[in-house]
Short mmCIF file of C-alpha atoms in Angstrom, two decimals:
data_model
loop_
_atom_site.label_atom_id
_atom_site.label_comp_id
_atom_site.label_asym_id
_atom_site.label_seq_id
_atom_site.Cartn_x
_atom_site.Cartn_y
_atom_site.Cartn_z
CA UNK A 444 -91.25 22.36 -117.92
CA UNK A 445 -89.01 23.78 -120.60
CA UNK A 446 -85.97 22.07 -119.01
CA UNK A 447 -87.61 18.75 -119.20
CA UNK A 448 -88.41 19.27 -122.76
CA UNK A 449 -84.87 19.99 -123.65
CA UNK A 450 -83.50 17.11 -121.87
CA UNK A 451 -86.27 14.72 -122.81
CA UNK A 452 -84.84 11.20 -123.42
CA UNK A 453 -86.56 8.35 -125.16
CA UNK A 454 -88.75 6.37 -122.91
CA UNK A 455 -89.55 9.17 -120.51
CA UNK A 456 -93.11 9.89 -119.74
CA UNK A 457 -93.66 13.47 -120.35
CA UNK A 458 -97.47 13.15 -120.01
CA UNK A 459 -97.63 12.83 -116.27
CA UNK A 460 -97.08 16.56 -115.59
CA UNK A 461 -99.47 16.79 -112.79
CA UNK A 462 -97.73 14.35 -110.65
CA UNK A 463 -95.25 16.72 -108.94
CA UNK A 464 -93.31 13.96 -107.00
CA UNK A 465 -92.84 12.08 -110.15
CA UNK A 466 -91.60 15.00 -111.93
CA UNK A 467 -89.31 15.93 -109.16
CA UNK A 468 -87.75 12.35 -109.20
CA UNK A 469 -87.63 12.35 -112.89
CA UNK A 470 -85.89 15.72 -113.21
CA UNK A 471 -83.57 15.12 -110.25
CA UNK A 472 -82.63 11.72 -111.70
CA UNK A 473 -82.10 13.35 -115.04
CA UNK A 474 -80.07 16.06 -113.62
CA UNK A 475 -77.86 13.42 -111.77
CA UNK A 476 -77.52 11.39 -115.15
CA UNK A 477 -76.68 14.64 -116.90
CA UNK A 478 -74.04 15.50 -114.30
CA UNK A 479 -72.42 12.18 -114.69
CA UNK A 480 -72.55 11.89 -118.40
CA UNK A 481 -69.67 13.02 -120.60
CA UNK A 482 -70.34 16.15 -122.77
CA UNK A 483 -70.52 14.18 -126.01
CA UNK A 484 -73.27 12.01 -124.81
CA UNK A 485 -75.35 14.99 -123.59
CA UNK A 486 -74.93 16.47 -126.96
CA UNK A 487 -75.92 13.11 -128.70
CA UNK A 488 -78.89 13.03 -126.44
CA UNK A 489 -79.65 16.59 -127.36
CA UNK A 490 -79.44 15.82 -131.03
CA UNK A 491 -81.41 12.61 -130.34
CA UNK A 492 -78.78 10.62 -132.04
CA UNK A 493 -79.65 7.50 -129.98
CA UNK A 494 -83.13 7.50 -131.56
CA UNK A 495 -81.72 8.17 -134.94
CA UNK A 496 -79.40 5.17 -134.51
CA UNK A 497 -82.34 3.15 -133.20
CA UNK A 498 -84.26 3.94 -136.15
CA UNK A 499 -81.54 2.72 -138.58
CA UNK A 500 -81.87 -0.56 -136.92
CA UNK A 501 -85.52 -0.44 -136.75
CA UNK A 502 -88.00 -3.15 -137.62
CA UNK A 503 -89.02 -3.62 -141.16
CA UNK A 504 -92.38 -4.59 -142.53
CA UNK A 505 -92.57 -7.95 -144.22
CA UNK A 506 -95.32 -10.03 -145.86
CA UNK A 507 -95.35 -13.83 -145.54
CA UNK A 508 -97.79 -16.35 -146.79
CA UNK A 509 -97.46 -19.26 -144.17
CA UNK A 510 -99.56 -22.20 -144.93
CA UNK A 511 -101.95 -20.23 -147.01
CA UNK A 512 -102.50 -17.63 -144.53
CA UNK A 513 -101.12 -14.19 -145.36
CA UNK A 514 -99.34 -12.19 -142.53
CA UNK A 515 -98.05 -8.63 -142.40
CA UNK A 516 -95.39 -8.56 -139.83
CA UNK A 517 -92.80 -6.05 -138.48
CA UNK A 518 -89.39 -7.79 -137.75
CA UNK A 519 -85.87 -6.97 -137.07
CA UNK A 520 -83.48 -7.61 -140.04
CA UNK A 521 -81.55 -10.06 -137.86
CA UNK A 522 -84.72 -12.15 -137.05
CA UNK A 523 -84.48 -15.64 -138.70
CA UNK A 524 -87.58 -17.06 -140.34
CA UNK A 525 -87.41 -19.81 -137.81
CA UNK A 526 -87.68 -17.53 -134.83
CA UNK A 527 -90.43 -15.44 -136.72
CA UNK A 528 -92.53 -18.71 -137.31
CA UNK A 529 -92.10 -19.78 -133.63
CA UNK A 530 -92.15 -16.59 -131.57
CA UNK A 531 -94.42 -14.13 -133.71
CA UNK A 532 -96.73 -16.70 -135.45
CA UNK A 533 -96.76 -19.36 -132.62
CA UNK A 534 -96.15 -22.03 -135.20
CA UNK A 535 -93.89 -24.03 -132.89
CA UNK A 536 -93.99 -27.20 -135.06
CA UNK A 537 -90.82 -26.09 -136.85
CA UNK A 538 -87.99 -26.87 -134.36
CA UNK A 539 -84.85 -25.04 -133.36
CA UNK A 540 -82.08 -27.79 -133.11
CA UNK A 541 -78.64 -26.53 -133.72
CA UNK A 542 -79.65 -23.05 -134.96
CA UNK A 543 -76.73 -23.21 -137.36
CA UNK A 544 -77.96 -25.19 -140.36
CA UNK A 545 -76.43 -28.52 -139.32
CA UNK A 546 -79.28 -30.64 -138.14
CA UNK A 547 -82.36 -29.86 -140.38
CA UNK A 548 -84.83 -29.59 -137.61
CA UNK A 549 -85.90 -26.14 -138.74
CA UNK A 550 -86.57 -27.36 -142.33
CA UNK A 551 -89.56 -25.66 -144.08
CA UNK A 552 -90.54 -25.10 -147.77
CA UNK A 553 -90.13 -21.68 -149.27
CA UNK A 554 -91.89 -21.39 -152.59
CA UNK A 555 -91.99 -25.23 -152.56
CA UNK A 556 -88.20 -25.69 -151.97
CA UNK A 557 -86.84 -27.08 -148.62
CA UNK A 558 -84.53 -24.82 -146.83
CA UNK A 559 -83.13 -24.39 -143.25
CA UNK A 560 -85.27 -21.65 -141.70
CA UNK A 561 -82.59 -20.92 -139.05
CA UNK A 562 -80.25 -19.70 -141.73
CA UNK A 563 -83.04 -17.51 -143.54
CA UNK A 564 -83.52 -14.05 -142.63
CA UNK A 565 -87.27 -13.04 -142.24
CA UNK A 566 -86.72 -10.03 -144.33
CA UNK A 567 -85.35 -12.00 -147.22
CA UNK A 568 -88.35 -14.44 -147.16
CA UNK A 569 -90.83 -11.40 -147.58
CA UNK A 570 -93.28 -11.97 -150.34
CA UNK A 571 -92.73 -15.73 -150.36
CA UNK A 572 -94.95 -18.72 -149.61
CA UNK A 573 -93.83 -20.78 -146.63
CA UNK A 574 -95.17 -24.28 -145.89
CA UNK A 575 -94.35 -25.63 -142.26
CA UNK A 576 -95.31 -28.98 -140.78
CA UNK A 577 -98.63 -27.38 -139.66
CA UNK A 578 -99.53 -26.72 -143.33
CA UNK A 579 -99.24 -30.41 -144.48
CA UNK A 580 -102.49 -31.97 -143.11
CA UNK A 581 -105.81 -31.13 -144.62
CA UNK A 582 -108.02 -30.55 -141.59
CA UNK A 583 -107.96 -33.91 -139.56
CA UNK A 584 -106.60 -35.88 -142.48
CA UNK A 585 -102.89 -36.25 -142.12
CA UNK A 586 -100.42 -36.05 -145.03
CA UNK A 587 -99.37 -39.39 -146.38
CA UNK A 588 -95.89 -38.65 -145.18
CA UNK A 589 -97.14 -37.95 -141.67
CA UNK A 590 -99.26 -41.27 -141.82
CA UNK A 591 -96.14 -43.24 -143.05
CA UNK A 592 -93.98 -41.89 -140.09
CA UNK A 593 -96.66 -43.06 -137.67
CA UNK A 594 -97.03 -46.40 -139.23
CA UNK A 595 -93.26 -47.11 -139.56
CA UNK A 596 -92.17 -45.57 -136.22
CA UNK A 597 -90.06 -42.94 -137.93
CA UNK A 598 -89.10 -41.33 -134.63
CA UNK A 599 -88.47 -41.82 -131.09
CA UNK A 600 -88.25 -38.50 -129.24
CA UNK A 601 -89.83 -36.69 -132.18
CA UNK A 602 -87.85 -33.51 -131.89
CA UNK A 603 -86.33 -33.91 -135.51
CA UNK A 604 -89.57 -35.24 -136.99
CA UNK A 605 -91.09 -32.03 -138.33
CA UNK A 606 -87.99 -31.24 -140.20
CA UNK A 607 -87.56 -34.94 -141.34
CA UNK A 608 -91.12 -34.97 -142.65
CA UNK A 609 -90.78 -31.62 -144.61
CA UNK A 610 -87.56 -32.88 -145.97
CA UNK A 611 -88.97 -36.27 -146.92
CA UNK A 612 -91.91 -34.69 -148.71
CA UNK A 613 -89.30 -32.45 -150.71
CA UNK A 614 -87.21 -35.55 -151.27
CA UNK A 615 -90.01 -37.28 -153.20
CA UNK A 616 -91.14 -34.09 -155.08
CA UNK A 617 -87.52 -33.51 -156.13
CA UNK A 618 -87.35 -37.06 -157.57
CA UNK A 619 -84.64 -38.12 -155.10
CA UNK A 620 -86.39 -41.03 -153.45
CA UNK A 621 -85.63 -43.77 -156.08
CA UNK A 622 -83.52 -46.19 -153.93
CA UNK A 623 -82.74 -46.64 -150.31
CA UNK A 624 -79.21 -45.19 -150.98
CA UNK A 625 -80.53 -42.19 -152.88
CA UNK A 626 -83.05 -41.50 -150.00
CA UNK A 627 -80.26 -41.71 -147.33
CA UNK A 628 -78.12 -39.35 -149.37
CA UNK A 629 -80.98 -36.81 -150.01
CA UNK A 630 -82.13 -36.99 -146.47
CA UNK A 631 -78.61 -36.35 -144.95
CA UNK A 632 -79.45 -32.81 -144.03
CA UNK A 633 -81.65 -34.08 -141.30
CA UNK A 634 -80.05 -35.54 -138.32
CA UNK A 635 -81.87 -37.92 -135.86
CA UNK A 636 -80.02 -38.59 -132.63
CA UNK A 637 -82.43 -41.32 -131.71
CA UNK A 638 -81.28 -43.11 -134.89
CA UNK A 639 -84.70 -43.72 -136.47
CA UNK A 640 -82.98 -43.58 -139.76
CA UNK A 641 -84.06 -47.17 -141.05
CA UNK A 642 -87.67 -46.47 -140.17
CA UNK A 643 -87.49 -42.91 -141.80
CA UNK A 644 -86.22 -44.60 -144.98
CA UNK A 645 -88.98 -47.27 -144.95
CA UNK A 646 -91.66 -44.44 -144.47
CA UNK A 647 -90.43 -42.53 -147.49
CA UNK A 648 -90.16 -45.65 -149.54
CA UNK A 649 -93.75 -46.49 -148.79
CA UNK A 650 -95.04 -43.13 -149.68
CA UNK A 651 -93.01 -43.15 -152.90
CA UNK A 652 -93.99 -46.71 -153.94
CA UNK A 653 -97.70 -45.86 -152.96
CA UNK A 654 -97.43 -43.08 -155.65
CA UNK A 655 -99.65 -40.89 -153.56
CA UNK A 656 -99.73 -37.33 -154.26
CA UNK A 657 -97.23 -35.51 -151.98
CA UNK B 595 -76.36 -11.49 -133.41
CA UNK B 596 -75.41 -7.93 -133.64
CA UNK B 597 -78.12 -5.63 -135.07
CA UNK B 598 -77.47 -4.45 -138.66
CA UNK B 599 -79.00 -2.46 -141.40
CA UNK B 600 -80.58 -4.38 -144.26
CA UNK B 601 -80.99 -3.14 -147.78
CA UNK B 602 -81.80 -4.68 -151.24
CA UNK B 603 -79.65 -3.77 -154.18
CA UNK B 604 -81.81 -3.36 -157.44
CA UNK B 605 -78.92 -2.72 -159.72
CA UNK B 606 -75.41 -4.11 -159.99
CA UNK B 607 -73.96 -0.54 -159.62
CA UNK B 608 -75.91 0.13 -156.38
CA UNK B 609 -74.56 -3.24 -154.92
CA UNK B 610 -70.91 -2.19 -155.98
CA UNK B 611 -71.35 1.19 -154.50
CA UNK B 612 -72.73 -0.19 -151.29
CA UNK B 613 -70.02 -2.70 -150.65
CA UNK B 614 -67.25 -0.13 -151.09
CA UNK B 615 -68.20 1.19 -147.57
CA UNK B 616 -66.46 -0.58 -144.71
CA UNK B 617 -68.57 -2.76 -142.58
CA UNK B 618 -70.97 -3.55 -145.40
CA UNK B 619 -71.39 -7.30 -146.64
CA UNK B 620 -73.24 -8.62 -149.45
CA UNK B 621 -75.86 -11.41 -148.64
CA UNK B 622 -76.92 -14.01 -151.16
CA UNK B 623 -77.88 -17.38 -149.72
CA UNK B 624 -76.60 -16.49 -146.35
CA UNK B 625 -75.94 -20.07 -145.35
CA UNK B 626 -72.40 -19.24 -144.26
CA UNK B 627 -72.72 -15.54 -143.42
CA UNK B 628 -75.62 -15.74 -141.11
CA UNK B 629 -73.86 -18.70 -139.29
CA UNK B 630 -70.72 -16.56 -138.85
CA UNK B 631 -72.88 -13.69 -137.77
CA UNK B 632 -74.64 -15.82 -135.01
CA UNK B 633 -71.36 -16.87 -133.67
CA UNK B 634 -69.95 -13.36 -133.63
CA UNK B 635 -67.13 -14.25 -136.08
CA UNK B 636 -68.36 -11.55 -138.48
CA UNK B 637 -70.47 -8.55 -137.31
CA UNK B 638 -71.29 -6.29 -140.22
CA UNK B 639 -73.12 -2.97 -139.79
CA UNK B 640 -74.99 -3.26 -143.00
CA UNK B 641 -76.17 -6.28 -145.40
CA UNK B 642 -76.76 -5.64 -148.94
CA UNK B 643 -79.16 -8.26 -150.32
CA UNK B 644 -78.37 -9.01 -154.02
CA UNK B 645 -80.86 -11.60 -154.71
CA UNK B 646 -82.85 -9.21 -156.97
CA UNK B 647 -80.09 -8.86 -159.46
CA UNK B 648 -80.57 -10.97 -162.60
CA UNK B 649 -77.43 -13.15 -162.16
CA UNK B 650 -78.97 -16.67 -161.90
CA UNK B 651 -78.84 -17.89 -165.56
CA UNK B 652 -77.19 -20.96 -166.71
CA UNK B 653 -76.37 -20.94 -170.48
CA UNK B 654 -74.07 -22.20 -173.12
CA UNK B 655 -72.61 -20.24 -176.15
CA UNK B 656 -71.89 -21.14 -179.58
CA UNK B 657 -68.30 -22.41 -178.68
CA UNK B 658 -69.75 -24.72 -175.94
CA UNK B 659 -68.55 -22.42 -173.07
CA UNK B 660 -70.85 -22.84 -170.09
CA UNK B 661 -71.67 -19.67 -168.20
CA UNK B 662 -73.33 -19.73 -164.77
CA UNK B 663 -74.56 -16.57 -162.98
CA UNK B 664 -73.16 -15.88 -159.58
CA UNK B 665 -76.79 -16.06 -157.98
CA UNK B 666 -77.53 -19.50 -159.49
CA UNK B 667 -78.41 -21.90 -156.69
CA UNK B 668 -76.12 -24.77 -155.95
CA UNK B 669 -79.11 -27.12 -156.42
CA UNK B 670 -80.16 -25.55 -159.61
CA UNK B 671 -76.68 -25.94 -161.23
CA UNK B 672 -76.31 -29.49 -159.99
CA UNK B 673 -79.85 -30.36 -161.51
CA UNK B 674 -79.38 -28.56 -164.76
CA UNK B 675 -79.27 -30.76 -167.72
CA UNK B 676 -76.66 -28.42 -169.49
CA UNK B 677 -74.28 -28.84 -166.47
CA UNK B 678 -74.98 -32.55 -166.25
CA UNK B 679 -74.26 -33.17 -169.84
CA UNK B 680 -71.39 -30.74 -170.44
CA UNK B 681 -69.62 -30.55 -167.12
CA UNK B 682 -70.74 -33.59 -165.04
CA UNK B 683 -67.82 -33.18 -162.74
CA UNK B 684 -69.30 -29.79 -161.50
CA UNK B 685 -72.69 -31.35 -160.75
CA UNK B 686 -70.96 -34.30 -158.95
CA UNK B 687 -68.91 -31.95 -156.86
CA UNK B 688 -71.86 -29.74 -156.00
CA UNK B 689 -73.90 -32.76 -155.04
CA UNK B 690 -71.13 -33.96 -152.56
CA UNK B 691 -71.35 -30.55 -150.73
CA UNK B 692 -73.55 -29.52 -147.87
CA UNK B 693 -77.16 -30.84 -147.66
CA UNK B 694 -80.20 -30.51 -150.10
CA UNK B 695 -81.62 -27.74 -147.88
CA UNK B 696 -78.32 -25.80 -148.07
CA UNK B 697 -77.86 -26.38 -151.65
CA UNK B 698 -81.35 -24.91 -152.31
CA UNK B 699 -80.13 -21.68 -150.69
CA UNK B 700 -76.45 -21.41 -151.43
CA UNK B 701 -75.38 -19.61 -154.53
CA UNK B 702 -72.30 -20.09 -156.80
CA UNK B 703 -70.78 -16.87 -155.76
CA UNK B 704 -71.48 -17.39 -152.25
CA UNK B 705 -70.03 -20.86 -152.48
CA UNK B 706 -66.80 -19.19 -153.65
CA UNK B 707 -66.86 -16.61 -150.81
CA UNK B 708 -67.48 -19.22 -147.98
CA UNK B 709 -64.87 -19.07 -145.24
CA UNK B 710 -62.88 -21.77 -143.89
CA UNK B 711 -64.46 -24.21 -141.33
CA UNK B 712 -61.30 -24.32 -139.23
CA UNK B 713 -62.69 -24.65 -135.63
CA UNK B 714 -60.20 -21.99 -134.38
CA UNK B 715 -61.50 -19.50 -136.89
CA UNK B 716 -64.94 -20.19 -135.58
CA UNK B 717 -64.07 -20.07 -131.89
CA UNK B 718 -63.82 -16.39 -131.00
CA UNK B 719 -62.15 -17.15 -127.69
CA UNK B 720 -59.15 -18.76 -129.63
CA UNK B 721 -56.35 -17.00 -131.59
CA UNK B 722 -56.76 -16.86 -135.26
CA UNK B 723 -54.83 -14.96 -137.89
CA UNK B 724 -57.57 -15.32 -140.33
CA UNK B 725 -60.28 -13.84 -138.05
CA UNK B 726 -57.96 -11.38 -136.24
CA UNK B 727 -54.64 -10.68 -137.90
CA UNK B 728 -51.72 -11.00 -135.65
CA UNK B 729 -53.55 -12.90 -132.89
CA UNK B 730 -51.66 -16.07 -133.80
CA UNK B 731 -52.89 -19.50 -135.06
CA UNK B 732 -54.64 -21.85 -132.81
CA UNK B 733 -54.39 -24.84 -135.24
CA UNK B 734 -50.64 -24.89 -135.45
CA UNK B 735 -49.72 -26.87 -132.53
CA UNK B 736 -53.44 -27.50 -131.86
CA UNK B 737 -55.84 -30.08 -133.30
CA UNK B 738 -54.86 -30.04 -136.79
CA UNK B 739 -56.71 -33.06 -138.08
CA UNK B 740 -58.79 -31.17 -140.70
CA UNK B 741 -55.90 -28.85 -141.97
CA UNK B 742 -53.72 -28.19 -144.94
CA UNK B 743 -50.96 -30.39 -146.26
CA UNK B 744 -50.00 -28.08 -149.15
CA UNK B 745 -49.33 -24.25 -149.42
CA UNK B 746 -49.71 -23.58 -145.78
CA UNK B 747 -47.74 -20.71 -143.92
CA UNK B 748 -46.69 -20.24 -140.31
CA UNK B 749 -49.60 -17.94 -140.03
CA UNK B 750 -52.51 -20.23 -141.09
CA UNK B 751 -53.08 -23.90 -142.06
CA UNK B 752 -56.70 -23.67 -142.77
CA UNK B 753 -58.23 -25.19 -145.83
CA UNK B 754 -60.92 -23.89 -148.27
CA UNK B 755 -64.01 -25.96 -147.52
CA UNK B 756 -65.83 -25.91 -151.06
CA UNK B 757 -66.28 -28.94 -153.24
CA UNK B 758 -67.76 -26.95 -156.11
CA UNK B 759 -64.42 -24.94 -156.22
CA UNK B 760 -62.35 -27.92 -156.62
CA UNK B 761 -64.28 -28.97 -159.74
CA UNK B 762 -64.19 -25.31 -161.16
CA UNK B 763 -60.48 -25.06 -160.45
CA UNK B 764 -59.95 -28.46 -162.27
CA UNK B 765 -62.06 -27.36 -165.30
CA UNK B 766 -60.15 -24.01 -166.04
CA UNK B 767 -63.15 -21.99 -165.14
CA UNK B 768 -62.95 -18.11 -165.21
CA UNK B 769 -64.62 -15.81 -162.75
CA UNK B 770 -66.29 -12.56 -163.95
CA UNK B 771 -66.08 -9.77 -161.35
CA UNK B 772 -67.47 -6.24 -161.60
CA UNK B 773 -66.20 -3.29 -159.73
CA UNK B 774 -66.10 0.57 -159.98
CA UNK B 775 -63.41 0.20 -162.49
CA UNK B 776 -65.56 -1.99 -164.59
CA UNK B 777 -65.36 -5.80 -165.32
CA UNK B 778 -62.44 -8.11 -165.26
CA UNK B 779 -61.89 -11.80 -165.61
CA UNK B 780 -59.90 -13.80 -163.01
CA UNK B 781 -58.75 -17.41 -163.70
CA UNK B 782 -60.48 -19.61 -161.15
CA UNK B 783 -57.07 -21.06 -159.95
CA UNK B 784 -56.05 -17.45 -159.10
CA UNK B 785 -59.25 -16.39 -157.44
CA UNK B 786 -58.50 -18.02 -154.11
CA UNK B 787 -55.03 -17.43 -152.50
CA UNK B 788 -52.54 -19.12 -150.34
CA UNK B 789 -52.40 -17.75 -146.62
CA UNK B 790 -48.83 -16.40 -146.82
CA UNK B 791 -48.51 -13.46 -144.51
CA UNK B 792 -52.23 -12.42 -144.95
CA UNK B 793 -54.48 -15.29 -144.18
CA UNK B 794 -57.36 -12.79 -143.53
CA UNK B 795 -57.49 -12.47 -147.35
CA UNK B 796 -59.28 -15.69 -148.82
CA UNK B 797 -59.04 -14.42 -152.37
CA UNK B 798 -57.93 -11.87 -154.86
CA UNK B 799 -61.24 -9.89 -155.15
CA UNK B 800 -60.44 -6.26 -154.85
CA UNK B 801 -62.43 -4.34 -152.31
CA UNK B 802 -65.87 -3.47 -153.76
CA UNK B 803 -65.76 -5.92 -156.45
CA UNK B 804 -68.74 -8.23 -157.14
CA UNK B 805 -68.79 -11.64 -158.57
CA UNK B 806 -71.23 -11.78 -161.32
CA UNK B 807 -70.57 -15.32 -162.84
CA UNK B 808 -68.22 -18.03 -163.87
CA UNK B 809 -67.57 -19.59 -167.28
CA UNK B 810 -66.13 -22.96 -168.03
CA UNK B 811 -64.54 -23.52 -171.49
CA UNK B 812 -65.61 -26.37 -173.68
CA UNK B 813 -63.70 -29.67 -173.19
CA UNK B 814 -63.95 -33.31 -173.81
CA UNK B 815 -64.00 -34.57 -170.33
CA UNK B 816 -67.72 -35.27 -169.83
CA UNK B 817 -67.31 -38.99 -170.40
CA UNK B 818 -64.37 -39.53 -168.03
CA UNK B 819 -65.00 -37.23 -165.06
CA UNK B 820 -65.32 -38.11 -161.30
CA UNK B 821 -65.40 -36.22 -158.07
CA UNK B 822 -64.41 -38.34 -155.01
CA UNK B 823 -64.78 -36.98 -151.55
CA UNK B 824 -63.57 -38.80 -148.50
CA UNK B 825 -65.06 -37.68 -145.17
CA UNK B 826 -65.90 -38.88 -141.72
CA UNK B 827 -69.43 -39.85 -142.46
CA UNK B 828 -70.89 -40.75 -145.87
CA UNK B 829 -72.66 -37.48 -146.47
CA UNK B 830 -73.07 -33.91 -145.25
CA UNK B 831 -69.56 -33.43 -143.89
CA UNK B 832 -66.60 -31.41 -145.06
CA UNK B 833 -63.76 -33.31 -146.96
CA UNK B 834 -60.85 -34.74 -145.32
CA UNK B 835 -59.51 -35.15 -148.87
CA UNK B 836 -61.35 -34.82 -152.23
CA UNK B 837 -60.23 -35.08 -155.89
CA UNK B 838 -61.85 -33.71 -159.02
CA UNK B 839 -60.68 -35.79 -161.85
CA UNK B 840 -61.34 -35.22 -165.62
CA UNK B 841 -59.66 -37.16 -168.39
CA UNK B 842 -59.87 -37.28 -172.10
CA UNK B 843 -59.05 -40.91 -173.17
CA UNK B 844 -58.44 -42.08 -176.76
CA UNK B 845 -57.73 -45.77 -177.34
CA UNK B 846 -56.83 -46.33 -173.83
CA UNK B 847 -54.31 -43.48 -173.81
CA UNK B 848 -54.69 -40.29 -171.90
CA UNK B 849 -54.77 -37.26 -174.09
CA UNK B 850 -55.52 -34.62 -171.55
CA UNK B 851 -55.95 -34.49 -167.76
CA UNK B 852 -57.28 -32.10 -165.22
CA UNK B 853 -56.66 -32.80 -161.55
CA UNK B 854 -57.53 -30.67 -158.34
CA UNK B 855 -57.60 -31.52 -154.72
CA UNK B 856 -59.98 -30.35 -151.92
CA UNK B 857 -59.44 -30.34 -148.20
CA UNK B 858 -55.65 -30.04 -148.59
CA UNK B 859 -54.98 -26.31 -148.96
CA UNK B 860 -56.13 -22.77 -148.33
CA UNK B 861 -57.33 -22.89 -151.98
CA UNK B 862 -58.55 -25.60 -154.37
CA UNK B 863 -55.23 -27.37 -155.07
CA UNK B 864 -54.73 -27.76 -158.79
CA UNK B 865 -52.10 -30.36 -159.71
CA UNK B 866 -50.59 -29.07 -162.85
CA UNK B 867 -47.37 -31.50 -162.67
CA UNK B 868 -49.47 -34.67 -162.21
CA UNK B 869 -51.83 -33.69 -165.14
CA UNK B 870 -48.74 -33.15 -167.44
CA UNK B 871 -47.36 -36.56 -166.39
CA UNK B 872 -50.56 -38.29 -167.22
CA UNK B 873 -50.50 -37.23 -170.99
CA UNK B 874 -49.61 -40.03 -173.36
CA UNK B 875 -49.75 -42.77 -170.43
CA UNK B 876 -52.19 -45.60 -170.60
CA UNK B 877 -55.27 -45.07 -168.47
CA UNK B 878 -54.19 -47.73 -165.88
CA UNK B 879 -53.98 -48.05 -162.14
CA UNK B 880 -50.16 -48.19 -162.54
CA UNK B 881 -50.05 -44.81 -164.32
CA UNK B 882 -52.43 -43.32 -161.71
CA UNK B 883 -50.13 -44.52 -158.86
CA UNK B 884 -47.11 -42.96 -160.54
CA UNK B 885 -48.65 -39.56 -160.85
CA UNK B 886 -50.02 -39.63 -157.34
CA UNK B 887 -46.42 -39.65 -156.20
CA UNK B 888 -45.83 -36.44 -158.18
CA UNK B 889 -48.97 -34.93 -156.86
CA UNK B 890 -47.84 -35.41 -153.25
CA UNK B 891 -44.46 -33.70 -153.79
CA UNK B 892 -44.01 -30.86 -151.36
CA UNK B 893 -46.88 -32.02 -148.98
CA UNK B 894 -46.16 -31.25 -145.29
CA UNK B 895 -48.39 -32.65 -142.53
CA UNK B 896 -48.94 -31.39 -138.97
CA UNK B 897 -49.34 -33.40 -135.80
CA UNK B 898 -52.82 -34.59 -136.28
CA UNK B 899 -53.22 -34.66 -140.12
CA UNK B 900 -50.41 -37.01 -141.00
CA UNK B 901 -52.96 -39.57 -142.36
CA UNK B 902 -53.70 -37.16 -145.22
CA UNK B 903 -50.32 -37.97 -146.65
CA UNK B 904 -51.55 -41.40 -147.41
CA UNK B 905 -55.20 -40.61 -147.84
CA UNK B 906 -54.65 -37.91 -150.46
CA UNK B 907 -52.68 -39.93 -152.97
CA UNK B 908 -55.13 -42.87 -152.33
CA UNK B 909 -58.14 -40.64 -153.03
CA UNK B 910 -56.50 -39.35 -156.27
CA UNK B 911 -55.70 -42.92 -157.66
CA UNK B 912 -59.30 -43.94 -156.65
CA UNK B 913 -60.78 -40.87 -158.33
CA UNK B 914 -58.77 -41.45 -161.52
CA UNK B 915 -59.85 -45.15 -161.60
CA UNK B 916 -63.50 -44.04 -161.47
CA UNK B 917 -62.93 -41.37 -164.11
CA UNK B 918 -61.20 -43.93 -166.36
CA UNK B 919 -64.11 -46.36 -165.86
CA UNK B 920 -61.86 -48.93 -164.29
CA UNK B 921 -64.21 -49.25 -161.26
#
């Protein structure tokens, strides 16, 4: 078994020592692989360089507070906040539209400010407070902006709606909802291909004029 | 996206040391860099996050010079009362760029470092001298609608996409950069460069230099400033043409003028000759039309952007009318 130890590659199961057939296959496959592999690669495997390289790109620990719940996660540096929310935390309300910061479907709030989560690396959001569409309602009680979108038909297919609502809430909080023109300008980062814009503007105006807490 | 190493710089020096290594890129807001990395246009081995550096202040000194840290967010600068009061042209230009979400992420330094939005630069299946020096230019002889009419070369006809930079070029801003040899100042109009033989170089930053901030000298333009951006839709689109106009007017006569155009060149296109021609003239549409002709000297269009030869001077006249309060 000394040989196996020397040539052990990551992913090989070295525990199953009592399974002779499996060991035979493993070793013979390994020998074939070694025979066909250039010297430098064998040397690299010997020194476990592949593992070291993998380590360099390893996952990083991050802490996110999402909708008031603290999460400790392990993520690849290249994972976007959008993908982490959807794939790791199952918060699929935040939508992936263009994935390039052009449509606004992925809009969330980080520390109270609206951003495109598709262009935010998860590692860069560590330690921050994230609010997604799932975090707006209080139990069964919808957020006033959600109610207004329902009342005014601020959508057709609904795909852009979570992003629109997150942006709409921020638009009022920022003080940029003082006229139809201003609302349209400050909602321009959210594209609606169904063209529900007039109804979206109406919904925002109603919430703004209702002076409800957003 | 290709996997990369991620580290956070806690001091300016550690950031400068890190970026001296090839394959290492700085990340601040990431709004352009992450997009380019997703498309495989740029594939760094290592990202150095500089957001922990204390470079986001906005302040004014005794002489009235406005200083803005490189990490100040575009939205924070646009909303700052200091900026709105002293340099409203900058606030207007910032608000004309990107979307509210992107402005909440993008920084001043990152805005300066953003790459062209030329479709041939973004499409890795097409030739592009900026992306891959020596591969050719897809835009020359291609769909050149969004491209340059000033200062282009036979290697590249891309334009710089920023609005903020057009205002900063007009306002005689200075860029502060830090590198291994210490700090130096670059006049904003010399920060970005024309493509020439080396379109892969967008600016005059030396390798390993870090932008730490910008300064705008005191001026008397606040009352008569305007940023006009013409685009395919009313908001959230890159400029076809844009103009930053700043005037100092006394009894109807122009005492000083600053003018720069966006969407027309590889860098914010400062119009020095047109500015000089405005001095001493009455602030009237007639004067503005005269200088628009001067501004357009040397313009050269390509197959699909000939319309810019008319749109650019019209944008200039309109921006000046707004700045002078005639509209």
